[in-house]
């Protein structure tokens, strides 16, 4: 046990491990805060769709030879999020079909662009690490960690300041709108924040696994708690603990970071599910 | 000056007209029942009054010091709400979200209003309970308490007893009647003609033939005679 502990201490002397831990925990916090709202609004798959859009945008950035790909990835993803959340109801193409369409389309076009135009010798390696975030989080620079910290702080602050409005709009958009809440503006806010969180989360788990980071903590918390505030708080706690545990295990056991974090989230979900069922039976 | 004046309204969506020629006025203290067949545009009319969708033509004006955001709304339940993790208190409090503006938290006065509305509707003891675990009647009372947080003047109720058993439905009608006696103006969509005739002061019938007038005028009207002939007296 002490051997394991000293091994962890040793690893934490490397700045990249500390950076990964800080960024990972903060991203997990943000994604879980939003996750509850997205799951309840029936937008569980929006994370998936938007992360594929971000993947497509990364491909375009790579083809254009941009050094700072964020310049194109963030605006494109934010725009797609706004379009997706706005179309929601009463459009010709229903919400879930629109997400699926954009998701698959962006993924295919992104891969096409990368394989046709890429100058890299290892296209499938590049694609794989973008999709699964194999070790991206262990290569974060100090500046990237700073950006993650600032964005996470902004997301958390926005969520706390508008918590009551977000609840009102999520529970009953029509009622909120009738009462004078600017529901459209809050939907826009949720869309923009979702896009920012997804672009951030790509560094941690890669495109494919972002949905897991958004939905698992929310679903786990909903198994156990029955009011909104405890669900939010508990999903944030689960998400942070799973991210920290996942990153530690992946370093110790040399497993892929993103997949390990998601595995920890799945384990937490199963535990909550069983605990929730046991409580209900009593 | 009536609280609400609707003139020559045409309603529809995606370019299709569902109802036209609707005109009526609601004075403070009225109890208006909107009746009509399924698909005649009752909910569309209510949503237009709430400014949730815009009419094709015609005008909807509020008066008598009523702002368009001072209308309490009891919508039909949505799929999302049936498994939403929220406590009764959280939902009733959210009725204040409209007048909180950009203020992030609810004031002491708003919290007190939420509590007194829960007491008024006999659900204060359920404050910490989970909404989705309540009976249909209790859920409707929670949503009504939320609507009361949003307004003290005008309530719009969209089929408030649909899906309730007869006992819970009778209780709901009693509560609405009591609120009306206390001076709150009520506009209610209903399928239940007998309840409409028992409680309402005014009737608006939309659909193929449009009628607006007081309850007594409605009873005398030809449409009611036709309706009675076709469907029995409307009483059970």
Coordinates of N, CA and C in Angstrom, one line a residue, chain A residues 25-256:
Chain A
X25 N -10.3 17.1 -13.5 CA -11.3 17.3 -12.4 C -12.2 18.5 -12.8
X26 N -11.6 19.6 -13.3 CA -12.5 20.7 -13.6 C -13.4 20.5 -14.8
X27 N -12.9 19.8 -15.8 CA -13.8 19.4 -16.9 C -14.9 18.5 -16.5
X28 N -14.6 17.5 -15.6 CA -15.6 16.6 -15.1 C -16.7 17.4 -14.4
X29 N -16.2 18.4 -13.6 CA -17.2 19.2 -12.8 C -18.2 19.9 -13.8
X30 N -17.6 20.6 -14.8 CA -18.4 21.4 -15.7 C -19.4 20.5 -16.4
X31 N -18.9 19.3 -17.0 CA -19.7 18.5 -17.8 C -20.9 17.9 -17.0
X32 N -20.6 17.6 -15.7 CA -21.7 17.0 -14.9 C -22.8 18.1 -14.6
X33 N -22.4 19.3 -14.3 CA -23.3 20.4 -14.1 C -24.3 20.5 -15.2
X34 N -23.8 20.5 -16.4 CA -24.6 20.7 -17.6 C -25.4 19.4 -17.9
X35 N -24.7 18.3 -17.6 CA -25.3 17.0 -17.9 C -26.7 16.8 -17.4
X36 N -27.0 17.2 -16.2 CA -28.3 17.1 -15.6 C -29.4 17.8 -16.5
X37 N -29.1 19.0 -16.8 CA -30.0 19.8 -17.7 C -30.2 19.1 -19.0
X38 N -29.1 18.7 -19.6 CA -29.2 18.1 -21.0 C -30.0 16.8 -21.0
X39 N -29.7 16.0 -20.0 CA -30.4 14.7 -19.9 C -31.9 15.0 -19.7
X40 N -32.3 15.9 -18.8 CA -33.7 16.2 -18.6 C -34.4 16.9 -19.7
X41 N -33.6 17.6 -20.5 CA -34.2 18.2 -21.7 C -34.2 17.3 -22.9
X42 N -33.9 16.0 -22.7 CA -33.9 15.0 -23.7 C -32.8 15.3 -24.8
X43 N -31.7 15.8 -24.3 CA -30.6 16.1 -25.3 C -29.3 15.4 -24.9
X44 N -29.5 14.1 -24.4 CA -28.3 13.4 -24.0 C -27.3 13.2 -25.1
X45 N -27.8 13.2 -26.3 CA -26.8 12.9 -27.4 C -26.2 14.1 -28.0
X46 N -26.5 15.3 -27.4 CA -26.0 16.5 -28.0 C -24.4 16.5 -27.8
X47 N -24.0 15.9 -26.7 CA -22.5 15.9 -26.5 C -21.8 15.1 -27.6
X48 N -22.4 14.0 -28.0 CA -21.9 13.2 -29.0 C -21.8 14.0 -30.3
X49 N -23.0 14.6 -30.7 CA -23.1 15.3 -31.9 C -22.1 16.4 -32.0
X50 N -22.0 17.2 -30.9 CA -21.1 18.4 -30.9 C -19.7 18.0 -30.9
X51 N -19.3 16.9 -30.3 CA -17.9 16.5 -30.2 C -17.5 16.0 -31.6
X52 N -18.4 15.4 -32.4 CA -18.1 15.1 -33.8 C -17.9 16.3 -34.6
X53 N -18.7 17.3 -34.4 CA -18.6 18.6 -35.1 C -17.2 19.1 -34.8
X54 N -16.8 19.1 -33.5 CA -15.5 19.6 -33.1 C -14.4 18.8 -33.8
X55 N -14.6 17.5 -33.9 CA -13.6 16.6 -34.6 C -13.5 17.1 -36.1
X56 N -14.7 17.3 -36.7 CA -14.6 17.8 -38.1 C -13.9 19.1 -38.2
X57 N -14.1 20.0 -37.2 CA -13.4 21.3 -37.2 C -11.9 21.1 -37.0
X58 N -11.5 20.2 -36.2 CA -10.1 19.9 -36.0 C -9.5 19.5 -37.3
X59 N -10.2 18.7 -38.1 CA -9.7 18.2 -39.4 C -9.5 19.4 -40.3
X60 N -10.5 20.3 -40.3 CA -10.4 21.5 -41.2 C -9.1 22.3 -40.7
X61 N -9.0 22.5 -39.4 CA -7.8 23.2 -38.9 C -6.5 22.6 -39.3
X62 N -6.5 21.3 -39.3 CA -5.3 20.5 -39.7 C -5.0 20.7 -41.2
X63 N -6.0 20.7 -42.0 CA -5.9 20.9 -43.4 C -5.4 22.3 -43.7
X64 N -6.0 23.2 -43.0 CA -5.6 24.6 -43.3 C -4.2 24.9 -42.7
X65 N -3.7 24.0 -41.9 CA -2.4 24.2 -41.2 C -2.4 25.3 -40.1
X66 N -3.5 25.4 -39.5 CA -3.6 26.4 -38.3 C -2.8 25.8 -37.2
X67 N -2.0 26.7 -36.5 CA -1.3 26.2 -35.4 C -2.2 26.2 -34.1
X68 N -3.1 27.2 -34.0 CA -4.0 27.2 -32.9 C -5.4 26.8 -33.4
X69 N -5.7 25.5 -33.2 CA -6.9 25.0 -33.8 C -8.1 25.5 -33.0
X70 N -8.0 25.9 -31.8 CA -9.1 26.4 -31.0 C -9.8 27.6 -31.7
X71 N -9.1 28.4 -32.5 CA -9.7 29.5 -33.2 C -10.8 29.1 -34.1
X72 N -10.7 27.9 -34.7 CA -11.8 27.4 -35.6 C -12.7 26.4 -34.8
X73 N -12.2 25.6 -33.9 CA -13.0 24.6 -33.3 C -14.0 25.2 -32.4
X74 N -13.7 26.1 -31.6 CA -14.7 26.7 -30.6 C -15.8 27.4 -31.3
X75 N -15.5 28.3 -32.3 CA -16.7 29.0 -33.0 C -17.6 28.0 -33.7
X76 N -17.0 27.1 -34.4 CA -17.8 26.1 -35.2 C -18.7 25.3 -34.2
X77 N -18.1 24.9 -33.1 CA -18.9 24.0 -32.2 C -20.0 24.8 -31.5
X78 N -19.7 26.1 -31.2 CA -20.7 26.9 -30.5 C -21.9 27.2 -31.5
X79 N -21.5 27.4 -32.7 CA -22.6 27.7 -33.8 C -23.5 26.5 -33.9
X80 N -22.8 25.3 -34.0 CA -23.6 24.1 -34.2 C -24.5 23.8 -33.0
X81 N -24.0 24.1 -31.8 CA -24.8 23.9 -30.5 C -26.0 24.8 -30.6
X82 N -25.8 26.1 -31.0 CA -26.9 27.0 -31.0 C -28.0 26.5 -32.0
X83 N -27.5 26.1 -33.2 CA -28.5 25.6 -34.2 C -29.2 24.4 -33.7
X84 N -28.5 23.4 -33.1 CA -29.2 22.2 -32.6 C -30.2 22.5 -31.5
X85 N -29.8 23.3 -30.5 CA -30.7 23.5 -29.4 C -31.9 24.4 -29.8
X86 N -31.7 25.2 -30.8 CA -32.8 26.1 -31.3 C -33.8 25.3 -32.1
X87 N -33.4 24.4 -32.9 CA -34.3 23.7 -33.7 C -35.3 22.9 -32.9
X88 N -34.8 22.4 -31.8 CA -35.6 21.6 -30.8 C -36.9 21.1 -31.3
X89 N -38.0 21.9 -31.0 CA -39.3 21.5 -31.3 C -39.9 22.1 -32.6
X90 N -40.9 21.5 -33.1 CA -41.6 22.0 -34.2 C -40.8 22.4 -35.4
X91 N -39.9 21.6 -35.8 CA -39.2 21.8 -37.1 C -39.4 20.5 -37.9
X92 N -39.0 20.6 -39.1 CA -39.2 19.5 -40.0 C -38.4 18.3 -39.6
X93 N -37.1 18.6 -39.2 CA -36.3 17.5 -38.7 C -36.2 17.6 -37.2
X94 N -36.6 16.5 -36.6 CA -36.7 16.5 -35.1 C -35.4 16.5 -34.5
X95 N -35.4 17.0 -33.2 CA -34.2 17.2 -32.4 C -33.2 16.0 -32.5
X96 N -33.7 14.8 -32.3 CA -32.7 13.7 -32.2 C -32.2 13.3 -33.6
X97 N -33.0 13.4 -34.6 CA -32.6 13.1 -35.9 C -31.5 14.2 -36.4
X98 N -31.8 15.5 -36.0 CA -30.8 16.5 -36.4 C -29.5 16.3 -35.8
X99 N -29.5 15.9 -34.5 CA -28.2 15.6 -33.8 C -27.5 14.4 -34.5
X100 N -28.2 13.4 -34.8 CA -27.6 12.2 -35.4 C -27.0 12.6 -36.8
X101 N -27.8 13.4 -37.5 CA -27.4 13.8 -38.9 C -26.0 14.6 -38.8
X102 N -26.0 15.6 -38.0 CA -24.8 16.4 -37.9 C -23.7 15.6 -37.3
X103 N -24.0 14.8 -36.4 CA -22.9 14.0 -35.7 C -22.2 13.1 -36.7
X104 N -23.0 12.3 -37.4 CA -22.4 11.3 -38.4 C -21.7 12.1 -39.6
X105 N -22.4 13.1 -40.0 CA -21.9 13.9 -41.2 C -20.6 14.5 -40.9
X106 N -20.5 15.2 -39.7 CA -19.2 15.8 -39.3 C -18.1 14.8 -39.2
X107 N -18.4 13.7 -38.6 CA -17.4 12.6 -38.3 C -16.8 12.1 -39.7
X108 N -17.7 11.8 -40.6 CA -17.3 11.3 -41.9 C -16.5 12.3 -42.7
X109 N -17.0 13.6 -42.8 CA -16.3 14.6 -43.5 C -14.9 14.9 -42.9
X110 N -14.9 14.9 -41.5 CA -13.7 15.2 -40.8 C -12.6 14.1 -41.2
X111 N -13.0 12.9 -41.2 CA -12.1 11.8 -41.4 C -11.6 11.8 -42.9
X112 N -12.6 12.1 -43.8 CA -12.3 12.3 -45.2 C -11.2 13.3 -45.4
X113 N -11.5 14.5 -44.8 CA -10.5 15.6 -45.0 C -9.1 15.2 -44.4
X114 N -9.1 14.6 -43.3 CA -7.9 14.2 -42.7 C -7.1 13.2 -43.5
X115 N -7.8 12.2 -44.1 CA -7.0 11.2 -44.8 C -6.6 11.7 -46.2
X116 N -7.4 12.6 -46.8 CA -7.0 13.1 -48.1 C -5.9 14.1 -48.0
X117 N -6.0 15.0 -47.1 CA -5.1 16.2 -47.1 C -4.0 16.1 -46.0
X118 N -4.0 15.1 -45.1 CA -3.1 15.1 -44.0 C -1.7 14.9 -44.5
X119 N -0.7 15.6 -43.9 CA 0.7 15.5 -44.2 C 1.4 14.5 -43.2
X120 N 0.6 14.2 -42.2 CA 1.2 13.3 -41.2 C 1.3 11.9 -41.7
X121 N 2.3 11.2 -41.2 CA 2.6 9.8 -41.6 C 1.6 8.8 -41.0
X122 N 1.0 9.3 -39.9 CA 0.2 8.3 -39.1 C -1.2 8.9 -38.9
X123 N -2.0 8.9 -40.0 CA -3.3 9.5 -40.0 C -4.2 8.7 -39.0
X124 N -4.2 7.4 -39.1 CA -5.1 6.7 -38.2 C -4.8 6.9 -36.8
X125 N -3.5 7.1 -36.5 CA -3.1 7.4 -35.1 C -3.6 8.7 -34.6
X126 N -3.5 9.7 -35.5 CA -4.1 11.0 -35.2 C -5.6 11.0 -34.9
X127 N -6.2 10.3 -35.9 CA -7.7 10.2 -35.8 C -8.1 9.5 -34.5
X128 N -7.3 8.4 -34.2 CA -7.7 7.6 -33.0 C -7.5 8.5 -31.7
X129 N -6.4 9.3 -31.7 CA -6.2 10.0 -30.4 C -7.2 11.2 -30.3
X130 N -7.7 11.7 -31.5 CA -8.7 12.7 -31.4 C -10.0 12.1 -30.9
X131 N -10.3 11.0 -31.4 CA -11.6 10.3 -31.1 C -11.6 9.8 -29.6
X132 N -10.5 9.2 -29.2 CA -10.5 8.5 -27.9 C -9.7 9.3 -26.9
X133 N -9.1 10.4 -27.3 CA -8.3 11.2 -26.3 C -7.2 10.4 -25.7
X134 N -6.6 9.5 -26.4 CA -5.7 8.5 -25.8 C -4.8 9.1 -24.7
X135 N -3.9 10.0 -25.1 CA -3.0 10.6 -24.1 C -3.0 12.1 -24.1
X136 N -4.0 12.7 -24.8 CA -4.0 14.1 -25.0 C -3.8 14.9 -23.7
X137 N -4.5 14.4 -22.7 CA -4.6 15.2 -21.5 C -3.2 15.2 -20.8
X138 N -2.4 14.2 -21.1 CA -1.0 14.2 -20.5 C 0.0 15.0 -21.2
X139 N -0.5 15.7 -22.3 CA 0.4 16.5 -23.0 C 0.0 18.0 -22.9
X140 N -0.8 18.3 -22.0 CA -1.3 19.7 -21.9 C -0.2 20.6 -21.4
X141 N -0.2 21.8 -22.1 CA 0.8 22.8 -21.6 C 0.3 23.6 -20.5
X142 N 1.1 24.4 -19.9 CA 0.7 25.3 -18.8 C -0.4 26.2 -19.2
X143 N -0.2 26.8 -20.4 CA -1.2 27.7 -20.9 C -2.6 27.0 -21.1
X144 N -2.6 25.8 -21.7 CA -3.8 25.1 -21.9 C -4.5 24.8 -20.6
X145 N -3.7 24.5 -19.5 CA -4.3 24.2 -18.2 C -5.0 25.5 -17.7
X146 N -4.3 26.6 -17.9 CA -4.8 27.9 -17.5 C -6.1 28.2 -18.2
X147 N -6.2 28.0 -19.5 CA -7.4 28.2 -20.2 C -8.5 27.3 -19.6
X148 N -8.2 26.0 -19.4 CA -9.2 25.1 -18.8 C -9.7 25.7 -17.4
X149 N -8.8 26.1 -16.6 CA -9.2 26.6 -15.3 C -10.1 27.8 -15.4
X150 N -9.8 28.8 -16.3 CA -10.6 30.0 -16.5 C -12.0 29.6 -17.0
X151 N -12.0 28.8 -18.1 CA -13.3 28.4 -18.7 C -14.2 27.7 -17.7
X152 N -13.5 26.8 -16.9 CA -14.3 26.0 -16.0 C -14.9 26.9 -14.9
X153 N -14.1 27.9 -14.5 CA -14.6 28.9 -13.5 C -15.8 29.6 -14.0
X154 N -15.7 30.1 -15.3 CA -16.7 30.8 -15.9 C -18.0 30.0 -16.0
X155 N -17.9 28.7 -16.5 CA -19.0 27.8 -16.6 C -19.7 27.6 -15.3
X156 N -18.9 27.3 -14.2 CA -19.5 27.1 -12.9 C -20.2 28.3 -12.4
X157 N -19.6 29.5 -12.6 CA -20.2 30.8 -12.1 C -21.5 31.0 -12.8
X158 N -21.5 30.8 -14.1 CA -22.7 31.1 -14.9 C -23.8 30.1 -14.4
X159 N -23.4 28.9 -14.2 CA -24.4 27.9 -13.8 C -25.0 28.3 -12.4
X160 N -24.1 28.8 -11.5 CA -24.7 29.1 -10.1 C -25.5 30.4 -10.2
X161 N -25.1 31.3 -11.0 CA -25.9 32.6 -11.1 C -27.2 32.4 -11.7
X162 N -27.3 31.5 -12.7 CA -28.6 31.3 -13.4 C -29.3 30.0 -13.0
X163 N -28.8 29.4 -11.9 CA -29.4 28.1 -11.4 C -30.9 28.1 -11.4
X164 N -31.5 29.1 -10.8 CA -33.0 29.1 -10.7 C -33.7 29.2 -12.0
X165 N -33.1 30.0 -12.9 CA -33.7 30.2 -14.3 C -33.5 28.9 -15.1
X166 N -32.3 28.3 -14.9 CA -32.1 27.0 -15.6 C -33.1 26.0 -15.2
X167 N -33.3 25.9 -13.9 CA -34.3 25.0 -13.4 C -35.7 25.3 -14.0
X168 N -36.1 26.5 -14.0 CA -37.4 26.9 -14.5 C -37.6 26.5 -16.0
X169 N -36.5 26.9 -16.7 CA -36.6 26.6 -18.2 C -36.5 25.1 -18.5
X170 N -35.8 24.4 -17.7 CA -35.7 22.9 -17.9 C -37.0 22.2 -17.5
X171 N -37.6 22.6 -16.4 CA -38.8 21.9 -15.9 C -40.0 22.2 -16.8
X172 N -40.1 23.5 -17.2 CA -41.3 23.8 -18.0 C -41.0 25.1 -18.7
X173 N -40.6 25.0 -20.0 CA -40.2 26.1 -20.7 C -41.3 27.0 -21.0
X174 N -42.5 26.5 -21.3 CA -43.7 27.3 -21.7 C -44.1 28.2 -20.5
X175 N -44.1 27.6 -19.3 CA -44.5 28.3 -18.1 C -43.6 29.4 -17.9
X176 N -42.3 29.1 -18.0 CA -41.2 30.1 -17.7 C -41.4 31.3 -18.7
X177 N -41.6 30.9 -19.9 CA -41.7 32.0 -21.0 C -42.9 32.8 -20.7
X178 N -44.1 32.2 -20.4 CA -45.3 32.9 -20.1 C -45.1 33.9 -19.0
X179 N -44.3 33.5 -18.0 CA -44.1 34.3 -16.8 C -43.1 35.4 -17.0
X180 N -42.5 35.5 -18.2 CA -41.6 36.6 -18.5 C -40.1 36.2 -18.4
X181 N -39.8 34.9 -18.2 CA -38.4 34.5 -18.3 C -38.0 34.4 -19.7
X182 N -36.8 35.0 -20.0 CA -36.4 34.9 -21.4 C -35.8 33.6 -21.7
X183 N -36.7 32.6 -22.0 CA -36.3 31.2 -22.1 C -35.3 31.1 -23.3
X184 N -35.6 31.8 -24.4 CA -34.7 31.7 -25.6 C -33.3 32.1 -25.2
X185 N -33.1 33.1 -24.4 CA -31.8 33.6 -24.1 C -31.1 32.5 -23.2
X186 N -31.9 31.9 -22.3 CA -31.3 30.9 -21.4 C -30.9 29.6 -22.2
X187 N -31.8 29.3 -23.2 CA -31.4 28.1 -24.1 C -30.2 28.4 -24.8
X188 N -30.0 29.6 -25.3 CA -28.8 30.0 -26.0 C -27.6 29.9 -25.1
X189 N -27.8 30.4 -23.9 CA -26.7 30.3 -22.9 C -26.3 28.8 -22.6
X190 N -27.3 28.0 -22.5 CA -27.0 26.6 -22.2 C -26.3 26.0 -23.4
X191 N -26.7 26.4 -24.7 CA -26.1 25.8 -25.9 C -24.6 26.3 -25.9
X192 N -24.3 27.5 -25.7 CA -22.9 28.0 -25.8 C -22.1 27.4 -24.7
X193 N -22.6 27.3 -23.5 CA -21.8 26.7 -22.4 C -21.5 25.2 -22.7
X194 N -22.6 24.5 -23.3 CA -22.4 23.1 -23.6 C -21.2 23.0 -24.6
X195 N -21.2 23.8 -25.7 CA -20.2 23.8 -26.7 C -18.8 24.0 -26.1
X196 N -18.7 25.0 -25.2 CA -17.4 25.2 -24.5 C -17.0 24.0 -23.7
X197 N -17.9 23.4 -23.0 CA -17.5 22.3 -22.1 C -17.1 21.1 -23.0
X198 N -17.8 20.9 -24.1 CA -17.4 19.8 -25.0 C -16.0 20.0 -25.6
X199 N -15.7 21.2 -26.1 CA -14.4 21.4 -26.6 C -13.3 21.2 -25.5
X200 N -13.6 21.6 -24.3 CA -12.7 21.4 -23.2 C -12.6 19.9 -22.9
X201 N -13.7 19.2 -22.9 CA -13.7 17.8 -22.5 C -13.0 16.9 -23.6
X202 N -13.0 17.4 -24.8 CA -12.3 16.6 -25.8 C -10.9 16.3 -25.4
X203 N -10.2 17.2 -24.7 CA -8.9 17.0 -24.3 C -8.8 15.8 -23.3
X204 N -9.9 15.6 -22.6 CA -9.8 14.6 -21.5 C -10.2 13.2 -22.1
X205 N -11.3 13.1 -22.7 CA -11.8 11.8 -23.1 C -11.9 11.6 -24.6
X206 N -11.6 12.6 -25.4 CA -11.7 12.5 -26.8 C -13.2 12.6 -27.2
X207 N -13.4 12.7 -28.6 CA -14.7 13.0 -29.1 C -15.7 11.9 -28.7
X208 N -15.3 10.7 -28.8 CA -16.3 9.6 -28.7 C -16.9 9.4 -27.3
X209 N -16.1 9.8 -26.3 CA -16.5 9.4 -25.0 C -17.1 10.6 -24.2
X210 N -17.3 11.7 -24.9 CA -17.8 12.9 -24.2 C -19.2 12.7 -23.6
X211 N -20.0 12.0 -24.4 CA -21.4 11.8 -24.0 C -21.4 11.1 -22.6
X212 N -20.4 10.2 -22.4 CA -20.4 9.4 -21.2 C -20.1 10.4 -20.0
X213 N -19.2 11.4 -20.2 CA -18.9 12.3 -19.2 C -20.1 13.2 -18.9
X214 N -21.0 13.4 -19.9 CA -22.1 14.3 -19.6 C -23.3 13.5 -19.0
X215 N -23.5 12.3 -19.5 CA -24.8 11.6 -19.0 C -24.6 10.7 -17.8
X216 N -23.4 10.1 -17.7 CA -23.3 9.1 -16.6 C -23.5 9.7 -15.2
X217 N -22.7 10.8 -14.8 CA -22.9 11.3 -13.5 C -24.4 11.8 -13.2
X218 N -25.0 12.4 -14.3 CA -26.4 12.8 -14.1 C -27.3 11.7 -13.8
X219 N -27.2 10.6 -14.6 CA -28.0 9.4 -14.4 C -27.8 8.8 -13.1
X220 N -26.5 8.7 -12.7 CA -26.2 8.1 -11.4 C -26.9 8.9 -10.3
X221 N -26.8 10.2 -10.3 CA -27.3 11.0 -9.2 C -28.9 10.9 -9.2
X222 N -29.5 10.7 -10.4 CA -30.9 10.6 -10.5 C -31.4 9.3 -9.9
X223 N -30.5 8.3 -9.9 CA -30.9 7.0 -9.3 C -31.2 7.2 -7.8
X224 N -30.5 8.1 -7.2 CA -30.5 8.1 -5.7 C -31.3 9.3 -5.2
X225 N -31.2 10.5 -5.8 CA -31.8 11.7 -5.3 C -33.0 12.0 -6.1
X226 N -34.0 12.7 -5.5 CA -35.3 13.0 -6.1 C -35.6 14.5 -6.3
X227 N -34.7 15.3 -5.8 CA -34.9 16.8 -6.0 C -33.8 17.3 -6.8
X228 N -34.0 18.5 -7.4 CA -33.1 19.0 -8.4 C -31.7 19.3 -7.8
X229 N -31.7 20.1 -6.7 CA -30.4 20.6 -6.1 C -29.5 19.4 -5.7
X230 N -30.1 18.4 -4.9 CA -29.2 17.3 -4.6 C -28.7 16.5 -5.8
X231 N -29.5 16.4 -6.8 CA -29.1 15.7 -8.0 C -27.9 16.4 -8.6
X232 N -28.0 17.8 -8.7 CA -26.9 18.5 -9.3 C -25.6 18.4 -8.5
X233 N -25.7 18.5 -7.1 CA -24.5 18.5 -6.3 C -23.9 17.1 -6.3
X234 N -24.7 16.1 -6.2 CA -24.2 14.7 -6.2 C -23.6 14.3 -7.5
X235 N -24.2 14.8 -8.6 CA -23.6 14.4 -9.9 C -22.2 15.1 -10.1
X236 N -22.1 16.3 -9.6 CA -20.8 17.0 -9.6 C -19.8 16.2 -8.8
X237 N -20.2 15.7 -7.6 CA -19.3 15.0 -6.8 C -18.8 13.7 -7.4
X238 N -19.8 12.9 -7.9 CA -19.5 11.6 -8.6 C -18.5 11.9 -9.8
X239 N -18.8 12.9 -10.6 CA -18.0 13.1 -11.7 C -16.6 13.5 -11.4
X240 N -16.4 14.3 -10.4 CA -15.1 14.7 -10.0 C -14.3 13.5 -9.4
X241 N -15.0 12.7 -8.6 CA -14.3 11.6 -7.9 C -13.9 10.6 -9.0
X242 N -14.8 10.3 -10.0 CA -14.5 9.4 -11.0 C -13.4 9.8 -11.9
X243 N -13.4 11.1 -12.2 CA -12.3 11.7 -13.1 C -11.0 11.5 -12.4
X244 N -10.9 11.9 -11.1 CA -9.7 11.8 -10.4 C -9.2 10.3 -10.3
X245 N -10.2 9.4 -9.9 CA -9.8 8.0 -9.8 C -9.4 7.5 -11.2
X246 N -10.1 7.8 -12.2 CA -9.8 7.3 -13.6 C -8.4 7.8 -14.0
X247 N -8.1 9.0 -13.8 CA -6.7 9.5 -14.2 C -5.6 8.8 -13.4
X248 N -5.8 8.7 -12.1 CA -4.8 8.0 -11.2 C -4.6 6.6 -11.7
X249 N -5.7 5.8 -11.9 CA -5.6 4.4 -12.3 C -4.9 4.3 -13.7
X250 N -5.3 5.3 -14.6 CA -4.7 5.2 -15.9 C -3.2 5.4 -15.9
X251 N -2.8 6.3 -15.0 CA -1.3 6.5 -14.9 C -0.6 5.3 -14.2
X252 N -1.2 4.7 -13.2 CA -0.6 3.6 -12.5 C -0.7 2.3 -13.4
X253 N -1.8 2.1 -14.1 CA -1.9 0.9 -14.8 C -1.6 1.0 -16.3
X254 N -1.2 2.2 -16.7 CA -0.9 2.5 -18.1 C -2.0 2.2 -19.0
X255 N -3.3 2.6 -18.6 CA -4.4 2.4 -19.5 C -4.8 3.7 -20.2
X256 N -5.5 3.7 -21.2 CA -5.9 5.0 -21.9 C -6.8 5.8 -20.9

